[in-house]
CSV table of C-alpha atoms and ligand atoms in Angstrom, one decimal:
chain,number,residue,atom,x,y,z
A,1,MET,CA,10.4,22.1,-24.4
A,2,ASN,CA,13.3,20.1,-23.2
A,3,ALA,CA,15.7,19.3,-26.1
A,4,ILE,CA,17.3,16.4,-24.3
A,5,ASP,CA,15.6,13.1,-24.9
A,6,PRO,CA,14.5,11.9,-21.4
A,7,THR,CA,14.5,8.3,-22.6
A,8,ALA,CA,18.1,8.3,-23.8
A,9,GLY,CA,19.9,5.4,-22.2
A,10,LEU,CA,16.7,3.8,-20.9
A,11,THR,CA,15.9,0.2,-21.7
A,12,VAL,CA,12.3,0.4,-20.8
A,13,TRP,CA,10.0,3.1,-19.4
A,14,ALA,CA,6.5,4.2,-18.8
A,15,GLU,CA,5.5,7.7,-19.9
A,16,ILE,CA,2.9,9.2,-17.5
A,17,ASP,CA,1.0,12.0,-19.1
A,18,LEU,CA,-0.1,14.3,-16.3
A,19,ASP,CA,-1.9,16.6,-18.6
A,20,ALA,CA,-4.2,13.7,-19.5
A,21,LEU,CA,-4.6,12.9,-15.9
A,22,GLU,CA,-5.7,16.4,-15.0
A,23,HIS,CA,-8.0,16.4,-18.0
A,24,ASN,CA,-9.6,13.2,-16.7
A,25,VAL,CA,-10.1,14.6,-13.2
A,26,ARG,CA,-11.7,17.7,-14.7
A,27,THR,CA,-13.9,15.5,-16.9
A,28,LEU,CA,-15.0,13.4,-13.9
A,29,ARG,CA,-15.7,16.5,-11.8
A,30,ALA,CA,-17.9,17.8,-14.6
A,31,ARG,CA,-19.8,14.5,-14.6
A,32,ALA,CA,-20.6,14.9,-10.9
A,33,PRO,CA,-20.8,18.6,-10.6
A,34,LYS,CA,-22.5,18.7,-7.2
A,35,SER,CA,-20.1,16.3,-5.6
A,36,ASP,CA,-16.5,16.6,-4.4
A,37,LEU,CA,-14.0,14.2,-5.9
A,38,MET,CA,-11.7,11.7,-4.2
A,39,ALA,CA,-8.9,10.7,-6.5
A,40,VAL,CA,-8.1,7.0,-5.7
A,41,VAL,CA,-4.3,6.7,-5.8
A,42,LYS,CA,-3.8,3.4,-4.1
A,43,ALA,CA,-1.3,0.9,-5.4
A,44,ASP,CA,1.2,3.6,-6.4
A,45,ALA,CA,-1.6,5.4,-8.3
A,46,TYR,CA,-2.5,2.2,-10.2
A,47,GLY,CA,1.2,2.0,-11.2
A,48,HIS,CA,1.4,5.6,-12.4
A,49,GLY,CA,3.4,7.0,-9.4
A,50,LEU,CA,1.8,8.1,-6.1
A,51,LEU,CA,3.2,11.6,-5.5
A,52,PRO,CA,3.1,13.1,-9.0
A,53,VAL,CA,-0.3,11.7,-9.6
A,54,ALA,CA,-1.7,12.9,-6.3
A,55,ARG,CA,-0.3,16.4,-6.9
A,56,ALA,CA,-1.8,16.5,-10.4
A,57,ALA,CA,-5.2,15.3,-9.2
A,58,VAL,CA,-5.3,18.0,-6.5
A,59,ARG,CA,-4.3,20.7,-9.0
A,60,ALA,CA,-7.1,19.5,-11.2
A,61,GLY,CA,-9.6,19.9,-8.4
A,62,ALA,CA,-9.7,16.7,-6.4
A,63,GLY,CA,-10.7,17.7,-2.9
A,64,TRP,CA,-9.8,14.3,-1.4
A,65,LEU,CA,-7.3,11.5,-2.0
A,66,GLY,CA,-8.0,7.8,-1.2
A,67,VAL,CA,-5.6,4.9,-0.6
A,68,ALA,CA,-6.0,1.4,0.7
A,69,GLN,CA,-3.0,1.1,3.0
A,70,PHE,CA,-1.7,3.2,5.8
A,71,ALA,CA,1.8,3.2,4.3
A,72,GLU,CA,0.5,4.9,1.2
A,73,ALA,CA,-1.3,7.5,3.2
A,74,PHE,CA,1.8,8.1,5.3
A,75,ALA,CA,3.9,8.6,2.1
A,76,LEU,CA,1.4,11.3,0.9
A,77,ARG,CA,1.5,13.2,4.2
A,78,ASP,CA,5.2,12.8,4.7
A,79,ALA,CA,5.7,14.4,1.2
A,80,GLY,CA,3.8,17.4,2.4
A,81,ILE,CA,0.4,16.7,0.8
A,82,THR,CA,-2.2,18.2,3.1
A,83,THR,CA,-5.4,17.3,1.1
A,84,ARG,CA,-8.2,15.5,2.9
A,85,LEU,CA,-7.1,11.8,2.8
A,86,LEU,CA,-8.9,8.6,3.6
A,87,THR,CA,-7.3,5.2,4.1
A,88,TRP,CA,-9.4,2.1,4.4
A,89,LEU,CA,-7.5,-1.1,5.1
A,90,SER,CA,-6.3,-1.8,8.6
A,91,VAL,CA,-5.7,-4.9,10.8
A,92,PRO,CA,-5.4,-5.1,14.6
A,93,GLY,CA,-2.0,-3.6,15.3
A,94,SER,CA,-2.0,-1.2,12.4
A,95,ASP,CA,-0.3,2.1,13.2
A,96,PHE,CA,-3.5,4.0,14.1
A,97,ALA,CA,-1.4,6.5,16.2
A,98,GLY,CA,0.7,7.4,13.1
A,99,ALA,CA,-2.5,7.9,11.1
A,100,VAL,CA,-4.2,10.1,13.6
A,101,ARG,CA,-1.1,12.1,14.2
A,102,ARG,CA,-0.9,12.7,10.4
A,103,ASP,CA,-4.5,13.9,10.2
A,104,ILE,CA,-5.6,11.0,8.0
A,105,ASP,CA,-9.3,10.0,7.9
A,106,LEU,CA,-9.8,6.3,8.8
A,107,SER,CA,-12.5,3.8,7.9
A,108,ALA,CA,-14.2,1.4,10.4
A,109,SER,CA,-16.2,-1.6,9.4
A,110,ALA,CA,-16.2,-3.2,12.9
A,111,THR,CA,-16.2,-2.2,16.5
A,112,TRP,CA,-12.6,-3.3,17.1
A,113,THR,CA,-11.4,-0.7,14.6
A,114,LEU,CA,-13.5,2.0,16.3
A,115,TYR,CA,-12.0,1.2,19.7
A,116,ALA,CA,-8.4,1.1,18.3
A,117,ILE,CA,-8.9,4.5,16.8
A,118,ALA,CA,-10.6,5.9,19.9
A,119,ALA,CA,-7.7,4.6,22.1
A,120,THR,CA,-5.1,6.3,20.1
A,121,ALA,CA,-7.1,9.6,19.8
A,122,ARG,CA,-7.6,9.6,23.6
A,123,GLN,CA,-3.9,9.2,24.1
A,124,GLN,CA,-3.1,12.0,21.7
A,125,GLY,CA,-5.9,14.3,23.0
A,126,ARG,CA,-7.3,14.6,19.5
A,127,THR,CA,-10.6,13.8,17.8
A,128,ALA,CA,-10.0,11.2,15.1
A,129,ARG,CA,-12.1,11.4,11.9
A,130,VAL,CA,-13.9,8.2,11.0
A,131,HIS,CA,-15.8,7.0,8.0
A,132,LEU,CA,-18.2,4.1,8.9
A,133,LYS,CA,-18.3,1.5,6.1
A,134,VAL,CA,-21.5,-0.4,5.5
A,135,ASP,CA,-21.6,-3.6,3.4
A,136,THR,CA,-24.6,-3.0,1.2
A,137,GLY,CA,-24.1,-6.2,-0.8
A,138,LEU,CA,-20.5,-6.4,-2.0
A,139,GLY,CA,-19.8,-9.1,0.6
A,140,ARG,CA,-16.3,-7.8,1.3
A,141,GLY,CA,-15.5,-4.9,3.7
A,142,GLY,CA,-18.1,-3.0,5.7
A,143,ALA,CA,-20.6,-3.8,8.5
A,144,TYR,CA,-23.2,-6.3,7.3
A,145,GLY,CA,-26.9,-6.6,8.4
A,146,THR,CA,-27.4,-6.2,12.2
A,147,ASP,CA,-23.7,-5.4,12.6
A,148,TRP,CA,-24.5,-1.9,11.2
A,149,PRO,CA,-26.8,-0.6,13.9
A,150,ALA,CA,-24.4,-2.1,16.5
A,151,LEU,CA,-21.5,-0.2,14.9
A,152,LEU,CA,-23.6,3.0,14.9
A,153,ASP,CA,-24.3,2.7,18.6
A,154,HIS,CA,-20.6,2.3,19.5
A,155,ALA,CA,-19.7,5.2,17.2
A,156,ARG,CA,-22.3,7.4,18.8
A,157,LEU,CA,-20.9,6.8,22.3
A,158,LEU,CA,-17.3,7.4,21.2
A,159,GLU,CA,-18.4,10.6,19.4
A,160,ALA,CA,-20.2,11.8,22.6
A,161,GLU,CA,-16.9,11.2,24.4
A,162,GLY,CA,-15.2,13.5,21.8
A,163,VAL,CA,-12.6,10.9,20.7
A,164,ILE,CA,-14.0,10.3,17.3
A,165,SER,CA,-16.0,12.3,14.8
A,166,VAL,CA,-18.1,10.3,12.3
A,167,VAL,CA,-17.4,12.4,9.2
A,168,GLY,CA,-18.3,9.9,6.6
A,169,ILE,CA,-20.6,7.0,5.7
A,170,TRP,CA,-19.6,4.9,2.8
A,171,THR,CA,-20.0,1.7,0.8
A,172,HIS,CA,-18.6,0.0,-2.4
A,173,PHE,CA,-20.4,-1.6,-5.4
A,174,ALA,CA,-20.1,-5.2,-6.3
A,175,PHE,CA,-20.7,-4.7,-10.1
A,176,ALA,CA,-18.3,-1.9,-11.0
A,177,ASP,CA,-18.2,-3.0,-14.6
A,178,ALA,CA,-21.9,-3.8,-15.2
A,179,PRO,CA,-23.9,-0.5,-15.1
A,180,GLU,CA,-27.2,-2.3,-15.7
A,181,HIS,CA,-26.8,-4.9,-13.0
A,182,PRO,CA,-29.8,-4.8,-10.7
A,183,THR,CA,-27.6,-4.9,-7.6
A,184,VAL,CA,-26.4,-1.4,-8.3
A,185,LEU,CA,-29.8,0.2,-7.4
A,186,THR,CA,-30.4,-2.3,-4.6
A,187,GLN,CA,-27.1,-1.4,-3.0
A,188,GLN,CA,-27.8,2.3,-3.5
A,189,ASP,CA,-31.2,1.9,-1.7
A,190,THR,CA,-29.6,-0.1,1.1
A,191,PHE,CA,-26.9,2.6,1.5
A,192,PHE,CA,-29.3,5.5,1.9
A,193,GLU,CA,-31.3,3.4,4.4
A,194,ALA,CA,-28.1,2.9,6.3
A,195,VAL,CA,-27.4,6.6,6.2
A,196,ALA,CA,-30.9,7.3,7.5
A,197,LEU,CA,-30.4,5.0,10.4
A,198,ALA,CA,-27.1,6.7,11.3
A,199,GLU,CA,-28.9,10.1,11.2
A,200,LYS,CA,-31.7,8.7,13.4
A,201,VAL,CA,-29.2,7.8,16.1
A,202,GLY,CA,-27.8,11.3,16.0
A,203,LEU,CA,-24.8,11.0,13.7
A,204,ARG,CA,-24.2,13.9,11.2
A,205,PRO,CA,-21.8,12.7,8.6
A,206,GLU,CA,-20.3,15.4,6.4
A,207,VAL,CA,-19.9,13.1,3.4
A,208,ARG,CA,-21.8,10.1,2.1
A,209,HIS,CA,-19.9,8.3,-0.7
A,210,LEU,CA,-20.3,5.2,-2.8
A,211,ALA,CA,-19.5,5.9,-6.5
A,212,ASN,CA,-16.4,4.3,-8.1
A,213,SER,CA,-15.5,5.2,-11.6
A,214,ALA,CA,-18.3,3.3,-13.3
A,215,ALA,CA,-21.0,4.9,-11.0
A,216,THR,CA,-19.4,8.3,-11.4
A,217,LEU,CA,-19.7,8.0,-15.2
A,218,VAL,CA,-23.1,6.2,-15.5
A,219,HIS,CA,-25.0,6.5,-12.3
A,220,PRO,CA,-25.7,10.1,-11.3
A,221,SER,CA,-28.1,8.9,-8.5
A,222,ALA,CA,-25.1,7.4,-6.7
A,223,HIS,CA,-22.9,10.6,-6.8
A,224,ALA,CA,-24.0,11.7,-3.3
A,225,ASP,CA,-21.5,14.1,-1.6
A,226,LEU,CA,-18.3,12.6,-2.9
A,227,VAL,CA,-17.3,10.4,-5.8
A,228,ARG,CA,-14.3,8.0,-5.6
A,229,PRO,CA,-13.0,7.3,-9.2
A,230,GLY,CA,-9.8,5.3,-9.6
A,231,ILE,CA,-9.4,3.7,-13.0
A,232,ALA,CA,-11.1,6.6,-14.9
A,233,ILE,CA,-8.6,9.2,-13.7
A,234,TYR,CA,-6.0,7.1,-15.4
A,235,GLY,CA,-8.0,7.4,-18.6
A,236,LEU,CA,-9.2,3.8,-18.8
A,237,SER,CA,-12.8,2.9,-19.0
A,238,PRO,CA,-14.4,0.9,-16.1
A,239,VAL,CA,-17.0,-0.3,-18.6
A,240,PRO,CA,-15.1,-1.2,-21.8
A,241,GLN,CA,-18.1,-3.0,-23.2
A,242,VAL,CA,-19.8,0.5,-23.4
A,243,ALA,CA,-18.6,2.1,-26.7
A,244,ASP,CA,-18.4,5.6,-25.1
A,245,ASP,CA,-14.8,6.6,-24.2
A,246,PHE,CA,-16.3,9.2,-21.8
A,247,ASP,CA,-13.7,11.7,-23.1
A,248,LEU,CA,-11.0,10.0,-21.0
A,249,ARG,CA,-7.4,10.0,-22.1
A,250,PRO,CA,-5.1,7.1,-21.3
A,251,VAL,CA,-2.3,8.3,-19.0
A,252,MET,CA,0.3,5.5,-19.2
A,253,THR,CA,2.3,4.6,-22.2
A,254,LEU,CA,4.7,1.6,-21.9
A,255,ARG,CA,7.7,1.4,-24.2
A,256,ALA,CA,11.0,-0.4,-24.5
A,257,ARG,CA,14.0,-0.4,-26.9
A,258,LEU,CA,14.7,-3.6,-28.9
A,259,ALA,CA,17.7,-5.4,-27.5
A,260,LEU,CA,18.4,-7.6,-30.5
A,261,VAL,CA,17.1,-8.2,-34.1
A,262,LYS,CA,18.2,-11.3,-36.0
A,263,ARG,CA,17.2,-13.7,-38.7
A,264,VAL,CA,15.8,-17.2,-38.0
A,265,PRO,CA,14.7,-19.9,-40.4
A,266,ALA,CA,11.2,-21.2,-40.9
A,267,GLY,CA,10.3,-23.7,-38.2
A,268,GLN,CA,12.7,-22.5,-35.5
A,269,GLY,CA,10.9,-22.7,-32.2
A,270,ILE,CA,10.9,-19.3,-30.4
A,271,SER,CA,11.5,-18.8,-26.6
A,272,TYR,CA,10.8,-21.3,-23.8
A,273,GLY,CA,8.8,-24.3,-24.8
A,274,HIS,CA,8.9,-23.4,-28.5
A,275,VAL,CA,5.2,-22.5,-28.4
A,276,TYR,CA,5.7,-20.3,-31.5
A,277,ARG,CA,7.3,-21.4,-34.8
A,278,PRO,CA,7.5,-19.0,-37.8
A,279,GLU,CA,6.2,-20.5,-41.0
A,280,VAL,CA,8.8,-18.7,-43.1
A,281,ASP,CA,12.3,-17.4,-42.7
A,282,THR,CA,11.8,-14.2,-40.7
A,283,SER,CA,13.3,-11.5,-38.5
A,284,ILE,CA,12.7,-11.6,-34.8
A,285,ALA,CA,13.2,-8.9,-32.2
A,286,LEU,CA,14.0,-9.2,-28.5
A,287,VAL,CA,12.0,-6.9,-26.1
A,288,PRO,CA,13.6,-6.4,-22.7
A,289,LEU,CA,10.4,-6.7,-20.6
A,290,GLY,CA,9.0,-9.7,-18.9
A,291,TYR,CA,6.6,-11.0,-16.3
A,292,ALA,CA,8.9,-9.7,-13.5
A,293,ASP,CA,8.0,-6.2,-15.0
A,294,GLY,CA,4.2,-7.0,-15.0
A,295,ILE,CA,3.9,-8.3,-18.5
A,296,PRO,CA,1.4,-11.1,-18.0
A,297,ARG,CA,2.9,-14.5,-18.8
A,298,ASN,CA,-0.4,-15.5,-20.4
A,299,ALA,CA,0.3,-12.7,-23.0
A,300,THR,CA,2.3,-15.5,-24.7
A,301,ASN,CA,1.5,-15.4,-28.4
A,302,VAL,CA,-1.3,-12.8,-27.9
A,303,GLY,CA,0.1,-9.6,-26.4
A,304,PRO,CA,-0.1,-6.7,-28.9
A,305,VAL,CA,2.9,-4.4,-29.7
A,306,ARG,CA,3.8,-1.7,-32.2
A,307,ILE,CA,7.2,-1.1,-33.7
A,308,GLY,CA,7.3,1.9,-36.0
A,309,ASP,CA,4.3,1.3,-38.3
A,310,TYR,CA,4.3,-2.5,-37.7
A,311,ARG,CA,1.6,-4.0,-35.4
A,312,SER,CA,2.4,-7.5,-34.2
A,313,THR,CA,1.9,-9.8,-31.3
A,314,ILE,CA,4.3,-11.5,-28.9
A,315,ALA,CA,5.9,-14.6,-30.4
A,316,GLY,CA,6.3,-17.4,-27.9
A,317,ARG,CA,6.5,-17.4,-24.2
A,318,VAL,CA,6.8,-14.3,-22.1
A,319,CYS,CA,9.9,-14.9,-19.9
A,320,MET,CA,10.9,-13.2,-16.6
A,321,ASP,CA,12.8,-10.4,-18.3
A,322,GLN,CA,12.1,-10.6,-22.0
A,323,PHE,CA,9.9,-11.7,-24.8
A,324,VAL,CA,10.2,-12.0,-28.6
A,325,VAL,CA,8.3,-10.4,-31.5
A,326,ASP,CA,8.2,-11.7,-35.1
A,327,LEU,CA,9.0,-8.8,-37.3
A,328,GLY,CA,8.1,-10.7,-40.5
A,329,PRO,CA,10.3,-11.7,-43.5
A,330,GLN,CA,10.6,-8.0,-44.5
A,331,GLY,CA,11.2,-6.7,-41.0
A,332,SER,CA,13.4,-3.6,-41.0
A,333,ALA,CA,13.6,-2.8,-37.3
A,334,VAL,CA,17.0,-2.6,-35.7
A,335,ALA,CA,18.3,-3.0,-32.1
A,336,GLY,CA,17.5,0.3,-30.3
A,337,ASP,CA,14.2,0.9,-32.1
A,338,VAL,CA,11.3,1.8,-29.8
A,339,VAL,CA,8.6,-0.7,-29.2
A,340,THR,CA,5.2,0.4,-27.7
A,341,LEU,CA,3.3,-2.2,-25.7
A,342,PHE,CA,0.4,0.1,-25.0
A,343,GLY,CA,-0.4,3.8,-25.1
A,344,ALA,CA,-2.8,6.5,-26.1
A,345,GLY,CA,-1.9,7.1,-29.8
A,346,PRO,CA,-4.5,6.2,-32.5
A,347,ASP,CA,-2.5,3.3,-33.8
A,348,GLU,CA,-1.1,2.1,-30.6
A,349,PRO,CA,-2.4,-0.9,-28.7
A,350,THR,CA,-4.2,0.1,-25.5
A,351,ALA,CA,-4.1,-1.3,-21.9
A,352,GLN,CA,-7.6,-2.5,-22.6
A,353,ASP,CA,-6.3,-4.4,-25.7
A,354,TRP,CA,-3.8,-6.2,-23.3
A,355,ALA,CA,-6.6,-6.9,-20.9
A,356,ASP,CA,-8.8,-8.4,-23.6
A,357,ALA,CA,-5.9,-10.5,-24.9
A,358,THR,CA,-5.1,-11.9,-21.5
A,359,ASP,CA,-8.6,-12.2,-20.0
A,360,THR,CA,-8.2,-9.6,-17.3
A,361,ILE,CA,-9.1,-6.0,-16.7
A,362,SER,CA,-7.1,-2.9,-17.6
A,363,TYR,CA,-6.7,-2.2,-13.8
A,364,GLU,CA,-4.4,-5.3,-13.5
A,365,ILE,CA,-2.4,-4.4,-16.6
A,366,VAL,CA,-1.3,-1.0,-15.4
A,367,SER,CA,-1.1,-1.6,-11.7
A,368,ARG,CA,1.2,-4.5,-12.1
A,369,ILE,CA,3.8,-2.7,-14.1
A,370,GLY,CA,6.8,-3.3,-11.9
A,371,ALA,CA,9.4,-1.3,-10.0
A,372,ARG,CA,12.1,-2.0,-12.6
A,373,VAL,CA,10.2,0.2,-15.1
A,374,PRO,CA,11.1,3.9,-14.6
A,375,ARG,CA,8.2,6.3,-14.8
A,376,LEU,CA,8.7,9.5,-16.9
A,377,TRP,CA,6.1,12.1,-15.8
A,378,ARG,CA,5.3,14.7,-18.4
A,379,GLY,CA,3.1,17.7,-18.4
A,380,GLY,CA,0.9,18.7,-15.6
A,381,SER,CA,0.0,22.4,-15.1
A,382,GLU,CA,3.0,22.9,-12.8
A,383,ASP,CA,6.5,21.6,-13.0
A,384,GLU,CA,7.2,18.4,-11.3
A,385,THR,CA,9.7,19.0,-8.6
A,386,GLU,CA,10.8,15.4,-8.6
A,387,GLY,CA,12.4,16.0,-12.0
A,388,GLY,CA,11.2,13.2,-14.1
A,389,VAL,CA,12.8,9.8,-13.7
A,390,GLU,CA,12.3,7.7,-10.6
A,391,ALA,CA,13.7,4.2,-10.8
B,1,LIG,C1,-10.3,1.0,-5.7
B,1,LIG,C2,-11.4,1.6,-5.1
B,1,LIG,C3,-12.1,2.6,-5.7
B,1,LIG,C4,-11.9,3.0,-7.2
B,1,LIG,O1,-12.5,2.1,-8.0
B,1,LIG,P1,-12.4,2.3,-9.6
B,1,LIG,O2,-13.3,1.2,-10.1
B,1,LIG,O3,-11.0,2.1,-10.0
B,1,LIG,O4,-13.0,3.6,-9.9
B,1,LIG,C5,-13.2,3.2,-5.0
B,1,LIG,N1,-13.4,2.9,-3.8
B,1,LIG,C6,-12.8,1.8,-3.1
B,1,LIG,C7,-13.2,1.4,-1.8
B,1,LIG,C8,-11.8,1.2,-3.8
B,1,LIG,O5,-11.1,0.2,-3.2
């Protein structure tokens, strides 16, 4: 153990428990024992830090990594991570050459993407690996309806030419958070019909994949060859209305030190707009985190916090850099004391509590924690070479 307090001198920080992350990856692998696992690490690993999280996920047995943007995939490869890697959001003009050169799998929902990939592969004298995406009812990415057989025909021709290899067929669910929704099974059936059509025209994909965290946890029939959990590897439930915690452990804990504690009289309006007024003489504390750090502004008067043994909620408006907590008339905290916004401890508020309080989902709470909040990575079965803090 390190005797030096890694939070010394820090105003705010997010502790990232890589042991918990590895535990969650192993738990999810056990849930889908016949499938490989793609750890979804888009959006800076949902705010947890791309590289340490990707390395921990691979150590825990993830055979694949998945990201939305090319830049995220490039960052993984350029850091020396050689794990199979899929990136799925491109536009005309995206750096397909950079992706193919870095051995990154690409997704195509439309023929223009296939031809852009093929052109770059031809130029480099390589075969690009492609996952064809079918829209089975999400109504977002993917080829829809009769666009699917057309996409297959083009893919088949380009594969015959040797410039692409269709290694995957995939889709995404519309109701990630509603395991009983009838569209889940409809989409699954549509998906396997789309796969059958691909096989009929001679394509032989290595991996069929459709399961996000919710389907990985509650829909074994959707596991297929590869599951793609995101939120669950961070220890947060994709289906919070289901009482089961699925043996997941929250990975991120968000803390700050109090910047100021002072007395104010009953009736004094607190923070912008005075939307909170204590009824009695009280102590208030200033927390140096605000909406520029990802604290939702609509956490005003409702965001839960814990200071020592004291549970409270935000008093008044969340500002850009700070908010206030009412410590109560007997409040004994002092400047420098640690405040926990959310974490994993039994008495700590959770990211889900913040989501409930602000009418959103836990995904948004953790992924919006901003760049001003340093991440402190702890644990993990190997030492982190980055050495802890990254501002
Ligand atoms: C974000 C994402 C996932 C992971 O979803 P979770 O609900 O976080 O498990 C899987 N697949 C795709 C295409 C995604 O965009």
